[in-house]
Amino acid sequence: MKIQLTIILIFLTTFLFSQNDSIKIVKLENQVSLLENKIEQVTTNQLNYKIEKDLLKETYSNNYSRIQTIITLILGLISVLGFLGINSIVKTKKEYEKELKEFAGLKTKFENDYNDLKDYQKSFDKQINEINSLNQEQDKKLKILDVKEKANTNISNGNYLQALEYITIGLELEPKDNDLRHLKALAYFRMQQYEDAININKSILADEPKNNNSLYDLAELLLITERNDEFVELRDITKLN
């Protein structure tokens, strides 16, 4: 009985120990399994990290290449535009210089034409002034001739005052016209205003000593007014017969 009990105890002890070992083994297996899962997870994470890293590298490399390509294109475009711009500027400058030279030529031609026009205008104005002066002179001569004709007619008709009115108008146009002055002296002579006639004839002879009309009228007036001494003097000076 004791032996059986002992065997049972041994068995139980062995069983218990065996059971404890089994529990420990299970725990260990669980821990190993957990570790393996963690290791697998770490491995998976590492693999994923590597993949992501490779993807990032590839993306960065692609982006970098794309950026370099874009920068190269931009720089090339800038160079082309700069070259074209410089050529355009040079071309524009040459065209501007050409147009400026042409403009300077046109300006010089315009100035020359303008100066020629001014000279022509001056010459034309001079001719116009000469024509105007000639016309005025001719007009004045015609008016004086008309005055002389009317004065002579009125003196012949005995209208001395009317003749003097015409003569006054004529002398306003030409104060030194000796024919008009002689007609005035003649009008006074016919009106027997001898003193006025004598003074006018003397004034005429002072300007024109060889005016025979005034010379003979003055001699006759001096005799009429009995200024014999003055008549003799006038005769001796002019050698009147």
Short mmCIF file of C-alpha atoms in Angstrom, two decimals:
data_model
loop_
_atom_site.label_atom_id
_atom_site.label_comp_id
_atom_site.label_asym_id
_atom_site.label_seq_id
_atom_site.Cartn_x
_atom_site.Cartn_y
_atom_site.Cartn_z
CA MET A 1 0.00 0.00 0.00
CA LYS A 2 2.78 2.31 0.91
CA ILE A 3 4.51 1.44 -2.28
CA GLN A 4 1.42 2.27 -4.27
CA LEU A 5 1.01 5.46 -2.42
CA THR A 6 4.60 6.24 -3.02
CA ILE A 7 4.20 5.47 -6.68
CA ILE A 8 1.11 7.58 -6.81
CA LEU A 9 2.94 10.43 -5.09
CA ILE A 10 5.83 10.07 -7.44
CA PHE A 11 3.47 9.99 -10.35
CA LEU A 12 1.60 12.96 -9.06
CA THR A 13 4.81 14.76 -8.44
CA THR A 14 6.05 13.88 -11.84
CA PHE A 15 2.73 14.82 -13.33
CA LEU A 16 2.71 18.10 -11.52
CA PHE A 17 6.22 18.88 -12.53
CA SER A 18 5.46 17.71 -15.99
CA GLN A 19 2.39 19.88 -16.03
CA ASN A 20 4.37 22.86 -14.78
CA ASP A 21 6.96 22.30 -17.48
CA SER A 22 4.26 22.07 -20.05
CA ILE A 23 2.85 25.36 -18.85
CA LYS A 24 6.27 26.91 -18.97
CA ILE A 25 6.84 25.48 -22.41
CA VAL A 26 3.55 26.86 -23.59
CA LYS A 27 4.44 30.24 -22.16
CA LEU A 28 7.81 30.04 -23.78
CA GLU A 29 6.25 29.05 -27.08
CA ASN A 30 3.82 31.93 -26.77
CA GLN A 31 6.66 34.29 -26.04
CA VAL A 32 8.63 32.89 -28.96
CA SER A 33 5.57 33.24 -31.14
CA LEU A 34 5.19 36.86 -29.99
CA LEU A 35 8.83 37.51 -30.67
CA GLU A 36 8.55 35.92 -34.09
CA ASN A 37 5.49 38.08 -34.81
CA LYS A 38 7.35 41.14 -33.66
CA ILE A 39 10.39 40.15 -35.68
CA GLU A 40 8.13 39.52 -38.68
CA GLN A 41 6.43 42.88 -38.12
CA VAL A 42 9.79 44.59 -37.80
CA THR A 43 10.94 42.85 -40.95
CA THR A 44 7.76 43.85 -42.71
CA ASN A 45 8.19 47.41 -41.47
CA GLN A 46 11.78 47.44 -42.59
CA LEU A 47 10.72 46.11 -45.98
CA ASN A 48 7.97 48.71 -46.21
CA TYR A 49 10.41 51.42 -45.11
CA LYS A 50 12.88 50.24 -47.71
CA ILE A 51 10.17 50.25 -50.38
CA GLU A 52 9.00 53.71 -49.31
CA LYS A 53 12.57 54.87 -49.16
CA ASP A 54 13.23 53.52 -52.65
CA LEU A 55 10.02 55.11 -53.85
CA LEU A 56 11.00 58.44 -52.29
CA LYS A 57 14.45 58.19 -53.84
CA GLU A 58 12.97 57.39 -57.20
CA THR A 59 10.40 60.17 -56.86
CA TYR A 60 13.05 62.63 -55.73
CA SER A 61 15.32 61.51 -58.56
CA ASN A 62 12.52 61.86 -61.08
CA ASN A 63 11.49 65.25 -59.66
CA TYR A 64 15.10 66.37 -59.58
CA SER A 65 15.60 65.28 -63.20
CA ARG A 66 12.31 66.97 -64.15
CA ILE A 67 13.33 70.14 -62.30
CA GLN A 68 16.72 70.10 -63.97
CA THR A 69 15.04 69.61 -67.34
CA ILE A 70 12.62 72.45 -66.66
CA ILE A 71 15.45 74.72 -65.45
CA THR A 72 17.47 73.81 -68.53
CA LEU A 73 14.48 74.56 -70.76
CA ILE A 74 13.85 77.84 -68.95
CA LEU A 75 17.51 78.83 -69.19
CA GLY A 76 17.51 77.85 -72.86
CA LEU A 77 14.32 79.80 -73.43
CA ILE A 78 15.79 82.80 -71.61
CA SER A 79 18.94 82.52 -73.71
CA VAL A 80 16.91 82.29 -76.91
CA LEU A 81 14.67 85.19 -75.86
CA GLY A 82 17.72 87.16 -74.78
CA PHE A 83 19.41 86.48 -78.10
CA LEU A 84 16.26 87.37 -79.99
CA GLY A 85 15.78 90.41 -77.76
CA ILE A 86 19.34 91.59 -78.36
CA ASN A 87 18.95 91.04 -82.08
CA SER A 88 15.62 92.85 -81.96
CA ILE A 89 17.17 95.73 -80.02
CA VAL A 90 20.09 95.94 -82.43
CA LYS A 91 17.71 95.79 -85.39
CA THR A 92 15.42 98.38 -83.83
CA LYS A 93 18.40 100.61 -83.08
CA LYS A 94 19.61 100.36 -86.67
CA GLU A 95 16.11 101.09 -87.96
CA TYR A 96 15.80 104.00 -85.54
CA GLU A 97 19.18 105.39 -86.60
CA LYS A 98 18.15 105.00 -90.24
CA GLU A 99 14.83 106.75 -89.63
CA LEU A 100 16.59 109.43 -87.60
CA LYS A 101 19.04 110.00 -90.44
CA GLU A 102 16.17 110.18 -92.92
CA PHE A 103 14.32 112.54 -90.61
CA ALA A 104 17.43 114.73 -90.32
CA GLY A 105 17.62 114.78 -94.12
CA LEU A 106 13.95 115.69 -94.37
CA LYS A 107 14.45 118.36 -91.70
CA THR A 108 17.35 119.85 -93.65
CA LYS A 109 15.35 119.71 -96.88
CA PHE A 110 12.37 121.28 -95.15
CA GLU A 111 14.56 124.04 -93.71
CA ASN A 112 16.09 124.68 -97.14
CA ASP A 113 12.65 124.70 -98.77
CA TYR A 114 11.38 126.95 -96.00
CA ASN A 115 14.30 129.35 -96.47
CA ASP A 116 13.73 129.31 -100.24
CA LEU A 117 10.06 130.00 -99.62
CA LYS A 118 10.94 132.87 -97.28
CA ASP A 119 13.32 134.30 -99.87
CA TYR A 120 10.64 133.92 -102.53
CA GLN A 121 8.11 135.53 -100.22
CA LYS A 122 10.48 138.42 -99.53
CA SER A 123 11.07 138.83 -103.25
CA PHE A 124 7.35 138.56 -103.91
CA ASP A 125 6.56 141.06 -101.14
CA LYS A 126 9.20 143.39 -102.55
CA GLN A 127 7.67 143.14 -106.00
CA ILE A 128 4.20 143.67 -104.55
CA ASN A 129 5.45 146.72 -102.64
CA GLU A 130 7.12 148.05 -105.76
CA ILE A 131 3.95 147.46 -107.75
CA ASN A 132 1.89 149.09 -105.00
CA SER A 133 4.30 152.02 -104.87
CA LEU A 134 4.21 152.29 -108.65
CA ASN A 135 0.43 152.07 -108.64
CA GLN A 136 0.21 154.68 -105.93
CA GLU A 137 2.64 156.89 -107.83
CA GLN A 138 0.72 156.41 -111.06
CA ASP A 139 -2.55 156.99 -109.24
CA LYS A 140 -1.14 160.16 -107.71
CA LYS A 141 0.11 161.36 -111.10
CA LEU A 142 -3.27 160.66 -112.66
CA LYS A 143 -4.99 162.58 -109.89
CA ILE A 144 -2.56 165.50 -110.28
CA LEU A 145 -3.05 165.51 -114.06
CA ASP A 146 -6.78 165.54 -113.49
CA VAL A 147 -6.38 168.42 -111.01
CA LYS A 148 -4.19 170.36 -113.45
CA GLU A 149 -6.67 169.85 -116.27
CA LYS A 150 -9.60 171.01 -114.14
CA ALA A 151 -7.59 173.94 -112.72
CA ASN A 152 -6.61 175.07 -116.24
CA THR A 153 -10.20 174.77 -117.44
CA ASN A 154 -11.52 176.79 -114.51
CA ILE A 155 -8.82 179.49 -114.96
CA SER A 156 -9.64 179.70 -118.67
CA ASN A 157 -13.32 180.07 -117.76
CA GLY A 158 -12.54 182.68 -115.11
CA ASN A 159 -13.51 180.39 -112.24
CA TYR A 160 -10.42 181.22 -110.22
CA LEU A 161 -11.73 180.22 -106.79
CA GLN A 162 -12.83 176.84 -108.15
CA ALA A 163 -9.42 176.48 -109.77
CA LEU A 164 -7.71 177.23 -106.46
CA GLU A 165 -9.75 174.51 -104.74
CA TYR A 166 -8.51 171.93 -107.23
CA ILE A 167 -4.95 173.25 -106.98
CA THR A 168 -5.04 172.96 -103.16
CA ILE A 169 -6.07 169.29 -103.48
CA GLY A 170 -3.22 168.68 -105.93
CA LEU A 171 -0.62 170.37 -103.74
CA GLU A 172 -1.67 168.16 -100.82
CA LEU A 173 -0.71 165.21 -103.00
CA GLU A 174 2.50 166.81 -104.30
CA PRO A 175 3.52 170.02 -102.47
CA LYS A 176 6.61 170.60 -104.69
CA ASP A 177 4.82 170.31 -108.06
CA ASN A 178 5.88 173.53 -109.81
CA ASP A 179 3.17 173.29 -112.48
CA LEU A 180 0.49 173.36 -109.78
CA ARG A 181 2.27 176.18 -107.97
CA HIS A 182 2.48 178.16 -111.22
CA LEU A 183 -1.25 177.62 -111.82
CA LYS A 184 -1.90 178.90 -108.31
CA ALA A 185 0.25 181.98 -108.98
CA LEU A 186 -1.59 182.45 -112.29
CA ALA A 187 -4.97 182.27 -110.53
CA TYR A 188 -3.84 184.97 -108.09
CA PHE A 189 -2.42 186.98 -111.02
CA ARG A 190 -5.80 186.89 -112.80
CA MET A 191 -7.54 187.79 -109.53
CA GLN A 192 -5.10 190.75 -109.30
CA GLN A 193 -3.70 189.46 -106.02
CA TYR A 194 -0.27 190.44 -107.29
CA GLU A 195 1.65 190.09 -104.04
CA ASP A 196 0.60 186.45 -103.59
CA ALA A 197 1.42 185.73 -107.23
CA ILE A 198 4.86 187.39 -106.94
CA ASN A 199 5.77 185.38 -103.80
CA ILE A 200 4.71 182.08 -105.38
CA ASN A 201 6.72 182.75 -108.57
CA LYS A 202 9.79 183.70 -106.56
CA SER A 203 9.44 180.46 -104.57
CA ILE A 204 9.26 178.51 -107.81
CA LEU A 205 12.34 180.19 -109.24
CA ALA A 206 14.26 179.50 -106.01
CA ASP A 207 13.69 175.78 -106.62
CA GLU A 208 13.84 175.92 -110.43
CA PRO A 209 15.72 179.00 -111.69
CA LYS A 210 15.11 178.18 -115.37
CA ASN A 211 11.33 177.88 -115.12
CA ASN A 212 10.44 180.27 -117.95
CA ASN A 213 6.73 180.45 -117.18
CA SER A 214 7.36 181.75 -113.65
CA LEU A 215 10.23 183.90 -114.88
CA TYR A 216 8.14 185.83 -117.44
CA ASP A 217 5.11 186.03 -115.12
CA LEU A 218 7.30 187.42 -112.32
CA ALA A 219 8.85 190.00 -114.70
CA GLU A 220 5.38 191.08 -115.83
CA LEU A 221 4.15 191.27 -112.22
CA LEU A 222 7.14 193.42 -111.21
CA LEU A 223 6.40 195.85 -114.07
CA ILE A 224 2.69 195.97 -113.21
CA THR A 225 3.45 196.71 -109.58
CA GLU A 226 6.11 199.23 -110.67
CA ARG A 227 8.97 197.41 -108.97
CA ASN A 228 11.39 198.58 -111.61
CA ASP A 229 14.55 197.99 -109.59
CA GLU A 230 13.59 194.37 -108.96
CA PHE A 231 12.71 193.99 -112.63
CA VAL A 232 16.12 195.29 -113.72
CA GLU A 233 17.87 193.03 -111.26
CA LEU A 234 15.83 190.04 -112.46
CA ARG A 235 16.58 190.97 -116.07
CA ASP A 236 20.31 191.27 -115.44
CA ILE A 237 20.45 187.97 -113.58
CA THR A 238 18.39 186.02 -116.10
CA LYS A 239 19.31 188.06 -119.18
CA LEU A 240 15.69 188.65 -120.07
CA ASN A 241 15.07 190.50 -123.35
#
